[in-house]
Coordinates of C-alpha atoms in Angstrom, one line a residue:
M26 CA -30.9 94.2 -48.6
V27 CA -34.5 94.6 -49.8
K28 CA -35.5 91.3 -48.0
K29 CA -33.8 92.4 -44.8
L30 CA -35.6 95.9 -45.0
I31 CA -38.9 94.2 -45.5
V32 CA -38.3 92.0 -42.5
V33 CA -37.3 95.0 -40.4
I34 CA -40.4 96.9 -41.4
L35 CA -42.7 94.0 -40.7
A36 CA -41.0 93.6 -37.3
V37 CA -41.6 97.2 -36.5
L38 CA -45.2 97.1 -37.6
V39 CA -45.9 93.9 -35.6
S40 CA -44.2 95.5 -32.6
A41 CA -46.2 98.6 -32.9
M42 CA -49.4 96.6 -33.2
M43 CA -48.5 94.7 -30.1
F44 CA -47.9 97.8 -28.0
T45 CA -50.7 99.9 -29.4
Q46 CA -53.3 100.4 -26.7
T47 CA -57.0 100.2 -27.4
I48 CA -59.8 101.1 -25.0
T49 CA -63.5 100.6 -25.4
F50 CA -65.8 103.6 -24.7
W51 CA -69.5 103.2 -24.3
H52 CA -71.4 106.5 -24.9
T53 CA -75.0 107.6 -25.2
Q54 CA -74.5 110.2 -28.0
V55 CA -76.4 108.1 -30.6
E56 CA -77.5 110.9 -32.9
T57 CA -75.6 111.2 -36.2
D58 CA -74.2 114.7 -35.6
R59 CA -73.1 113.7 -32.0
Q60 CA -71.4 110.5 -33.1
Q61 CA -69.4 112.6 -35.6
R62 CA -68.2 114.8 -32.8
V63 CA -67.2 111.8 -30.6
R64 CA -65.4 110.2 -33.6
A65 CA -63.5 113.4 -34.3
L66 CA -62.4 113.6 -30.7
A67 CA -61.3 110.0 -30.7
Q68 CA -59.2 110.6 -33.8
I69 CA -57.5 113.6 -32.3
F70 CA -56.8 111.6 -29.1
E71 CA -55.3 108.7 -31.1
A72 CA -53.1 111.1 -33.1
Q73 CA -51.8 112.7 -29.9
T74 CA -51.4 109.6 -27.8
G75 CA -51.3 106.6 -30.1
I76 CA -54.2 105.2 -28.1
K77 CA -57.1 103.9 -30.2
V78 CA -60.6 104.3 -28.8
N79 CA -63.2 101.7 -29.8
L80 CA -66.5 103.7 -29.8
V81 CA -69.8 101.9 -28.9
P82 CA -72.9 104.1 -29.0
I83 CA -75.7 102.8 -26.9
E84 CA -79.2 104.3 -26.4
E85 CA -79.5 105.9 -23.0
N86 CA -82.6 103.8 -22.1
E87 CA -80.8 100.6 -23.2
I88 CA -77.6 101.0 -21.3
L89 CA -79.0 99.4 -18.1
E90 CA -80.0 96.4 -20.2
Q91 CA -76.6 96.1 -21.7
I92 CA -74.7 96.1 -18.5
P93 CA -75.7 92.6 -17.2
R94 CA -75.1 91.1 -20.7
A95 CA -71.6 92.6 -20.9
V96 CA -70.9 91.4 -17.3
Q97 CA -71.9 87.9 -18.3
A98 CA -69.9 88.0 -21.6
G99 CA -66.9 89.7 -20.0
T100 CA -67.1 92.6 -22.5
L101 CA -67.5 95.6 -20.2
P102 CA -65.9 98.7 -21.6
D103 CA -62.9 100.5 -20.2
V104 CA -64.9 103.8 -19.8
V105 CA -68.6 104.4 -19.8
E106 CA -70.5 107.6 -20.3
G107 CA -74.0 107.6 -18.8
G108 CA -76.5 109.1 -16.4
I109 CA -76.4 108.6 -12.6
S110 CA -78.4 105.3 -12.7
P111 CA -76.0 103.2 -14.9
I112 CA -73.0 104.7 -13.2
L113 CA -74.2 103.9 -9.7
L114 CA -75.5 100.5 -10.8
L115 CA -72.0 99.5 -12.0
G116 CA -70.5 101.1 -9.0
S117 CA -72.7 99.4 -6.5
Q118 CA -71.9 96.0 -8.1
G119 CA -68.2 96.7 -7.6
F120 CA -67.3 97.3 -11.3
M121 CA -66.1 100.9 -10.9
D122 CA -62.5 102.0 -10.0
T123 CA -63.6 104.4 -7.3
K124 CA -60.0 105.4 -6.4
L125 CA -59.0 106.3 -9.9
N126 CA -62.2 108.2 -10.5
A127 CA -61.5 110.1 -7.3
K128 CA -57.9 110.8 -8.4
I129 CA -59.2 112.4 -11.6
I130 CA -61.7 114.6 -9.7
E131 CA -58.9 115.6 -7.3
D132 CA -56.5 116.3 -10.2
F133 CA -59.0 118.6 -11.8
G134 CA -59.6 120.4 -8.5
D135 CA -62.6 122.4 -9.8
V136 CA -65.5 119.9 -10.1
Y137 CA -68.7 121.3 -8.7
E138 CA -69.4 119.8 -5.2
G139 CA -73.1 119.0 -5.9
V140 CA -72.5 116.8 -9.0
A141 CA -69.5 115.1 -7.4
R142 CA -71.6 114.3 -4.3
L143 CA -74.1 112.4 -6.6
M144 CA -71.3 110.2 -7.8
K145 CA -69.7 109.6 -4.4
A146 CA -69.2 106.0 -3.3
P147 CA -69.5 104.8 0.3
D148 CA -65.7 103.9 0.4
G149 CA -64.9 107.6 0.0
G150 CA -64.1 107.3 -3.7
Y151 CA -66.3 108.1 -6.7
Y152 CA -68.3 105.8 -9.0
G153 CA -67.7 108.2 -11.8
V154 CA -66.4 111.6 -12.8
P155 CA -69.2 114.1 -13.4
F156 CA -69.0 115.0 -17.1
H157 CA -71.9 117.3 -17.9
A158 CA -75.2 118.2 -16.4
W159 CA -78.4 120.2 -16.6
V160 CA -80.0 122.0 -13.7
Q161 CA -83.6 123.1 -12.9
G162 CA -84.6 126.2 -11.1
I163 CA -86.8 129.3 -11.4
W164 CA -86.5 131.4 -14.5
Y165 CA -88.0 134.8 -13.8
K166 CA -88.7 138.2 -15.3
A167 CA -85.8 140.1 -13.6
N168 CA -87.0 143.5 -14.9
L169 CA -90.3 143.1 -13.1
F170 CA -88.5 142.1 -9.9
E171 CA -86.3 145.1 -10.1
E172 CA -89.2 147.5 -10.7
R173 CA -91.0 146.2 -7.5
D174 CA -87.7 145.9 -5.6
L175 CA -88.3 142.1 -5.0
G176 CA -85.5 139.8 -4.0
A177 CA -84.4 137.0 -6.3
P178 CA -86.7 134.0 -6.0
T179 CA -84.3 131.8 -4.2
S180 CA -85.9 131.6 -0.7
W181 CA -89.4 130.3 0.0
Y182 CA -90.2 133.8 1.4
N183 CA -89.0 135.6 -1.7
I184 CA -90.8 133.2 -4.1
L185 CA -94.1 133.5 -2.4
T186 CA -93.8 137.3 -1.9
A187 CA -93.0 137.8 -5.6
A188 CA -95.8 135.4 -6.7
K189 CA -98.3 137.5 -4.7
A190 CA -97.0 140.9 -5.8
L191 CA -96.8 140.1 -9.5
N192 CA -100.0 138.1 -9.8
D193 CA -102.5 140.0 -12.1
P194 CA -105.1 137.5 -13.3
A195 CA -107.5 140.2 -14.5
N196 CA -104.9 141.0 -17.2
G197 CA -104.0 137.4 -17.9
F198 CA -100.7 137.6 -16.0
Y199 CA -99.8 135.3 -13.1
G200 CA -97.1 135.2 -10.4
I201 CA -95.8 131.8 -11.3
I202 CA -96.5 128.7 -13.5
L203 CA -96.8 125.7 -11.3
P204 CA -97.3 122.1 -12.6
K205 CA -100.3 120.3 -11.1
K206 CA -100.5 117.2 -13.4
A207 CA -99.8 113.7 -12.2
D208 CA -96.5 113.5 -14.1
A209 CA -92.7 113.6 -13.7
Y210 CA -92.5 117.3 -14.2
T211 CA -94.6 117.9 -11.1
E212 CA -92.3 115.6 -9.1
Q213 CA -89.2 117.4 -10.4
V214 CA -90.5 120.8 -9.2
F215 CA -91.7 119.4 -5.9
S216 CA -88.3 117.7 -5.4
Q217 CA -86.5 121.0 -5.2
I218 CA -89.0 122.4 -2.8
A219 CA -89.0 119.4 -0.5
L220 CA -85.2 119.0 -0.5
S221 CA -84.8 122.7 0.4
N222 CA -86.9 122.0 3.4
G223 CA -84.9 118.9 4.4
A224 CA -87.8 116.5 3.3
R225 CA -87.5 113.2 1.4
P226 CA -90.2 110.7 0.5
I227 CA -88.0 107.8 1.6
D228 CA -84.6 107.3 3.3
K229 CA -81.7 104.9 2.7
D230 CA -83.3 102.4 5.2
G231 CA -86.5 102.3 3.2
N232 CA -88.5 104.3 5.8
I233 CA -91.4 106.1 4.0
L234 CA -91.5 109.8 5.1
F235 CA -94.4 111.5 3.5
N236 CA -96.2 112.1 6.8
T237 CA -93.3 114.0 8.4
P238 CA -93.7 117.7 9.4
E239 CA -91.1 118.7 6.8
M240 CA -93.0 117.0 4.0
I241 CA -96.4 118.4 5.1
E242 CA -94.8 121.9 5.2
S243 CA -93.5 121.3 1.6
F244 CA -97.0 120.4 0.4
R245 CA -98.4 123.5 2.2
F246 CA -95.9 125.8 0.4
Y247 CA -96.8 124.2 -2.9
K248 CA -100.5 124.7 -2.4
E249 CA -100.0 128.3 -1.3
L250 CA -98.0 129.0 -4.5
G251 CA -100.9 127.5 -6.5
K252 CA -103.1 130.5 -5.5
Y253 CA -100.9 132.7 -7.7
S254 CA -100.3 130.2 -10.5
R255 CA -101.5 130.2 -14.1
P256 CA -104.8 128.2 -14.1
G257 CA -104.9 124.6 -15.3
F258 CA -103.1 121.4 -14.6
T259 CA -100.0 122.6 -16.4
A260 CA -97.5 120.2 -18.2
V261 CA -94.1 121.0 -19.7
P262 CA -95.2 122.5 -23.0
E263 CA -97.7 124.8 -21.4
A264 CA -95.2 125.9 -18.9
L265 CA -92.6 126.8 -21.5
N266 CA -95.0 128.5 -23.8
G267 CA -96.6 130.4 -20.9
Y268 CA -93.3 132.0 -20.0
L269 CA -92.3 132.8 -23.6
N270 CA -95.8 134.3 -24.1
N271 CA -95.3 136.6 -21.1
E272 CA -98.1 135.0 -19.2
A273 CA -96.2 134.7 -15.9
A274 CA -93.4 136.1 -13.9
M275 CA -91.8 132.8 -12.9
V276 CA -91.5 129.3 -14.2
F277 CA -89.7 126.1 -13.1
Y278 CA -87.6 124.7 -15.9
S279 CA -84.3 123.1 -16.8
T280 CA -81.4 124.8 -18.6
Y281 CA -82.8 123.3 -21.8
I282 CA -85.0 126.5 -21.9
M283 CA -82.0 128.6 -22.7
D284 CA -82.2 128.5 -26.5
D285 CA -86.0 129.0 -26.4
I286 CA -85.4 132.2 -24.5
A287 CA -82.4 133.5 -26.5
V288 CA -82.7 132.3 -30.2
E289 CA -85.3 133.8 -32.5
E290 CA -85.8 130.7 -34.7
V291 CA -86.1 128.4 -31.7
Q292 CA -88.5 130.7 -29.9
K293 CA -90.7 131.1 -32.9
Q294 CA -91.3 127.4 -33.0
R295 CA -93.1 127.9 -29.7
V296 CA -94.8 131.3 -29.9
E297 CA -95.7 133.6 -32.8
Q298 CA -93.9 136.8 -31.7
F299 CA -90.2 136.8 -30.8
D300 CA -89.2 138.9 -27.8
P301 CA -85.6 140.0 -28.4
K302 CA -85.4 141.5 -24.8
L303 CA -86.5 138.3 -23.1
V304 CA -83.0 137.0 -22.6
E305 CA -81.7 140.2 -21.0
N306 CA -84.9 140.5 -18.8
T307 CA -84.7 136.9 -17.6
G308 CA -82.9 135.9 -14.4
F309 CA -82.3 132.4 -13.1
A310 CA -82.6 131.4 -9.4
N311 CA -79.8 128.8 -9.3
F312 CA -80.9 127.3 -6.0
M313 CA -83.7 127.3 -3.5
V314 CA -83.5 127.5 0.2
N315 CA -85.9 127.3 3.2
I316 CA -83.8 125.5 5.9
R317 CA -81.1 124.4 3.4
P318 CA -80.0 125.1 -0.2
S319 CA -80.9 122.7 -2.9
S320 CA -81.1 122.4 -6.7
F321 CA -82.6 119.7 -9.0
G322 CA -80.8 118.3 -12.0
E323 CA -79.4 115.4 -14.0
V324 CA -75.7 114.5 -14.2
V325 CA -74.0 112.4 -16.8
G326 CA -70.7 110.8 -15.7
L327 CA -67.6 109.2 -17.1
G328 CA -66.6 106.0 -15.2
I329 CA -63.5 104.0 -15.4
L330 CA -64.2 100.3 -14.7
N331 CA -62.2 98.0 -12.5
T332 CA -62.2 95.4 -15.2
S333 CA -60.2 97.7 -17.6
K334 CA -56.7 96.4 -18.5
N335 CA -55.7 99.8 -19.8
K336 CA -56.5 102.1 -16.9
D337 CA -53.7 104.6 -17.7
A338 CA -55.1 105.0 -21.2
A339 CA -58.6 105.2 -19.8
E340 CA -57.5 108.0 -17.4
Q341 CA -55.9 109.9 -20.3
W342 CA -59.1 109.6 -22.3
V343 CA -61.3 111.0 -19.5
K344 CA -58.9 113.9 -18.9
F345 CA -58.7 114.5 -22.6
L346 CA -62.5 114.7 -22.9
M347 CA -62.8 117.1 -20.0
S348 CA -60.0 119.5 -20.8
G349 CA -60.0 122.8 -22.8
N350 CA -61.4 122.9 -26.3
N351 CA -62.0 119.1 -26.4
Y352 CA -64.5 119.5 -23.6
I353 CA -66.1 122.6 -25.1
Y354 CA -66.5 120.9 -28.5
W355 CA -68.4 118.1 -26.8
L356 CA -70.6 120.4 -24.7
H357 CA -71.6 122.7 -27.6
V358 CA -73.6 119.9 -29.2
A359 CA -76.3 120.9 -26.7
P360 CA -75.6 124.4 -25.3
G361 CA -77.5 125.0 -22.1
G362 CA -78.5 121.3 -21.9
M363 CA -74.9 120.1 -21.5
N364 CA -73.2 122.2 -18.9
P365 CA -69.6 121.8 -17.8
T366 CA -69.0 120.2 -14.3
R367 CA -65.7 122.1 -14.0
S368 CA -65.9 125.7 -12.9
S369 CA -62.8 126.7 -14.9
I370 CA -64.4 125.6 -18.2
A371 CA -67.6 127.4 -17.4
E372 CA -65.6 130.7 -17.1
M373 CA -63.7 130.2 -20.4
D374 CA -64.4 132.7 -23.2
E375 CA -64.2 129.8 -25.6
F376 CA -67.1 128.1 -23.9
L377 CA -69.2 131.3 -24.2
D378 CA -68.4 131.5 -27.9
N379 CA -71.7 130.0 -29.0
P380 CA -74.9 131.5 -30.5
V381 CA -77.0 130.5 -27.5
L382 CA -74.6 131.1 -24.6
E383 CA -73.2 134.4 -25.8
R384 CA -76.6 135.9 -25.5
Y385 CA -76.5 135.4 -21.7
G386 CA -73.0 136.7 -21.0
K387 CA -70.3 135.3 -18.7
D388 CA -71.7 136.4 -15.4
Q389 CA -75.1 134.9 -16.0
I390 CA -73.8 131.7 -17.4
T391 CA -71.5 131.3 -14.4
T392 CA -74.4 131.9 -12.1
I393 CA -76.6 129.4 -13.9
I394 CA -74.0 126.6 -13.9
S395 CA -73.0 127.2 -10.3
A396 CA -76.3 125.6 -9.3
L397 CA -74.3 122.4 -9.8
D398 CA -72.9 123.0 -6.3
T399 CA -76.3 122.1 -4.7
V400 CA -77.8 119.5 -7.1
E401 CA -79.7 116.7 -5.3
R402 CA -82.2 114.0 -6.2
F403 CA -84.7 111.9 -4.2
E404 CA -83.4 108.6 -5.6
F405 CA -79.7 109.2 -4.8
M406 CA -78.2 109.7 -1.3
E407 CA -74.6 109.5 -0.2
G408 CA -73.5 107.3 -3.0
E409 CA -76.4 104.9 -2.7
I410 CA -79.4 104.3 -5.0
I411 CA -82.7 104.4 -3.1
E412 CA -84.3 101.8 -5.4
E413 CA -87.8 102.1 -3.8
M414 CA -87.9 105.7 -5.1
S415 CA -88.0 104.4 -8.7
I416 CA -91.3 102.5 -7.9
L417 CA -92.8 105.7 -6.4
S418 CA -91.7 107.8 -9.3
G419 CA -92.8 105.2 -11.9
N420 CA -96.3 105.3 -10.3
F421 CA -96.3 109.1 -10.1
V422 CA -97.1 109.1 -6.4
I423 CA -96.0 112.7 -5.9
G424 CA -97.6 113.9 -9.1
R425 CA -100.9 112.2 -8.2
A426 CA -100.8 113.5 -4.7
I427 CA -100.3 117.1 -5.8
N428 CA -102.9 116.7 -8.6
R429 CA -105.5 115.5 -6.0
M430 CA -104.5 118.2 -3.6
F431 CA -105.6 120.8 -6.1
A432 CA -108.4 118.9 -7.7
N433 CA -110.0 117.9 -4.4
D434 CA -108.9 120.9 -2.4
W435 CA -107.1 118.6 0.1
T436 CA -105.2 120.0 3.0
P437 CA -101.4 119.4 3.1
Q438 CA -102.0 116.9 5.8
Q439 CA -104.6 114.9 3.7
T440 CA -102.2 115.0 0.8
A441 CA -99.3 113.7 2.8
Q442 CA -101.4 111.0 4.4
W443 CA -102.7 109.8 1.0
A444 CA -99.1 109.7 -0.4
Q445 CA -97.9 107.8 2.7
Q446 CA -100.6 105.2 2.3
E447 CA -100.1 104.9 -1.4
A448 CA -96.3 104.5 -1.0
E449 CA -96.9 101.8 1.7
R450 CA -99.3 100.0 -0.6
L451 CA -96.9 100.0 -3.6
L452 CA -93.9 99.0 -1.5
G453 CA -95.7 96.4 0.5
D454 CA -95.2 98.0 3.9

C-alpha cells in the first residue's frame, strides 16, 4: 500500500509539473525595493492562478540591446515591460501580439486615449498595453492666478498673459521659468508648445519641417515667453529650485515634481525653507492648446509577444498587474512619477492613500493624470517610430537652436532656418 501511495503521489506531482504554466517577464524595475514588489506580486499571482512567473530584471537602457540577442537565441519573454522605444521596436519587427494587446485594452475600457495612441500599431491593434506614465505640463501658483483673475495657463494666450502680468523682476519674481540650454529639457518643453500648434520637426516620410509657418510661430511664442522668464540658461535643477523658492509663477516640469512640492523632507533637500502651503497653492495645466490640445510625457507599456506559447497566462498576468490593489501596489513605488493609465484606478481612494498623493486630493490628482488623454511625442506618430528624430534629439538640434535664438537674439525665422539646415546636414539631405 505504501509503495502504491508513493507511486500515486509521484504521478500526481509529475502531472502537476507537466501542466504548471510558466511565463517569462522582462521588467525594468532593477532597484532592490522595486524588485521586492515585483516578486511579491508574482508570488500572489502564482498562489491565485498556479502560473509561475520567471522574473528577469533588465536595466532600461540595456533592454534595446537585449532584444536582438534574445531574438537570435529564441529566448524572448512572454511579456515585456518597457518604455515606448522597446515596445515599438519589438512591435515594428512583428514580435508583438497586437490583437491580444488590443483585446486587453478593450476589456479594460478605461485606458486613457493619449497613451493608447502612442502604442497603436498600423494594423489597428496595439504593440503594447499602456501600463504607467508621467506627464509634463505647467505647474503654477494658482493663488496668484486667482488674485489677478487670470485663466489657467493652458492656452498660448493665457500663458503669455499670465507671464506678463505676474512678471516682477525688480523684486526677484518672474512670470515663468523657461529653459534655454542646449539640452533635452529644452526640447521637451518646446515639444509641447510645437505640438499644440500642429508643428513637428519631421514627419513619417522623413520630410524636415523646421522652416514651416507652424514651427516658426512656435519659436516666436517661445522667444516671447523668454521676455518674462527667470534670467539664465536654465536647466532642470534650476527650474525646480526656482519654483520651490518662489522665484516664478510658472514652471514646466513632469509629475516627478509632486513629492518636491508636497513632502517636507523632500522639499528641504532642494531649498532651505519648507512652504507647507505650496501644494495647495499649486495648480497644474494638464494640457496646452493653440490650434490643438497636446501634452508631453513618457509611457511604459506591457506587451505580450507573438512568440509566447502561454498567451492565456500572459494575458492573465497583464490584467492582474493592472487591476485594483495589485496595480496600486506597483504604482506607489514612485507616486507622481508612475501614474495609472486607467481612469478608474486614478479615481480610487486606495490609490490616493499615499503620503504624496493625499496632499493633492482626488480632484487635483484626477486632473493631473487626465493629461494622459493628450500625450504626444515628436518621435512617435500613428504607431510608427520616426527614427530620424532620435538623431536630431541626440544632437540637441532643438535645444541648440533655442539656445542660439536667445544668445544671439535671432529672429524666429533665423532660428528655424538654422535648425532646418542643421537637420538636413545631420540626416544627409
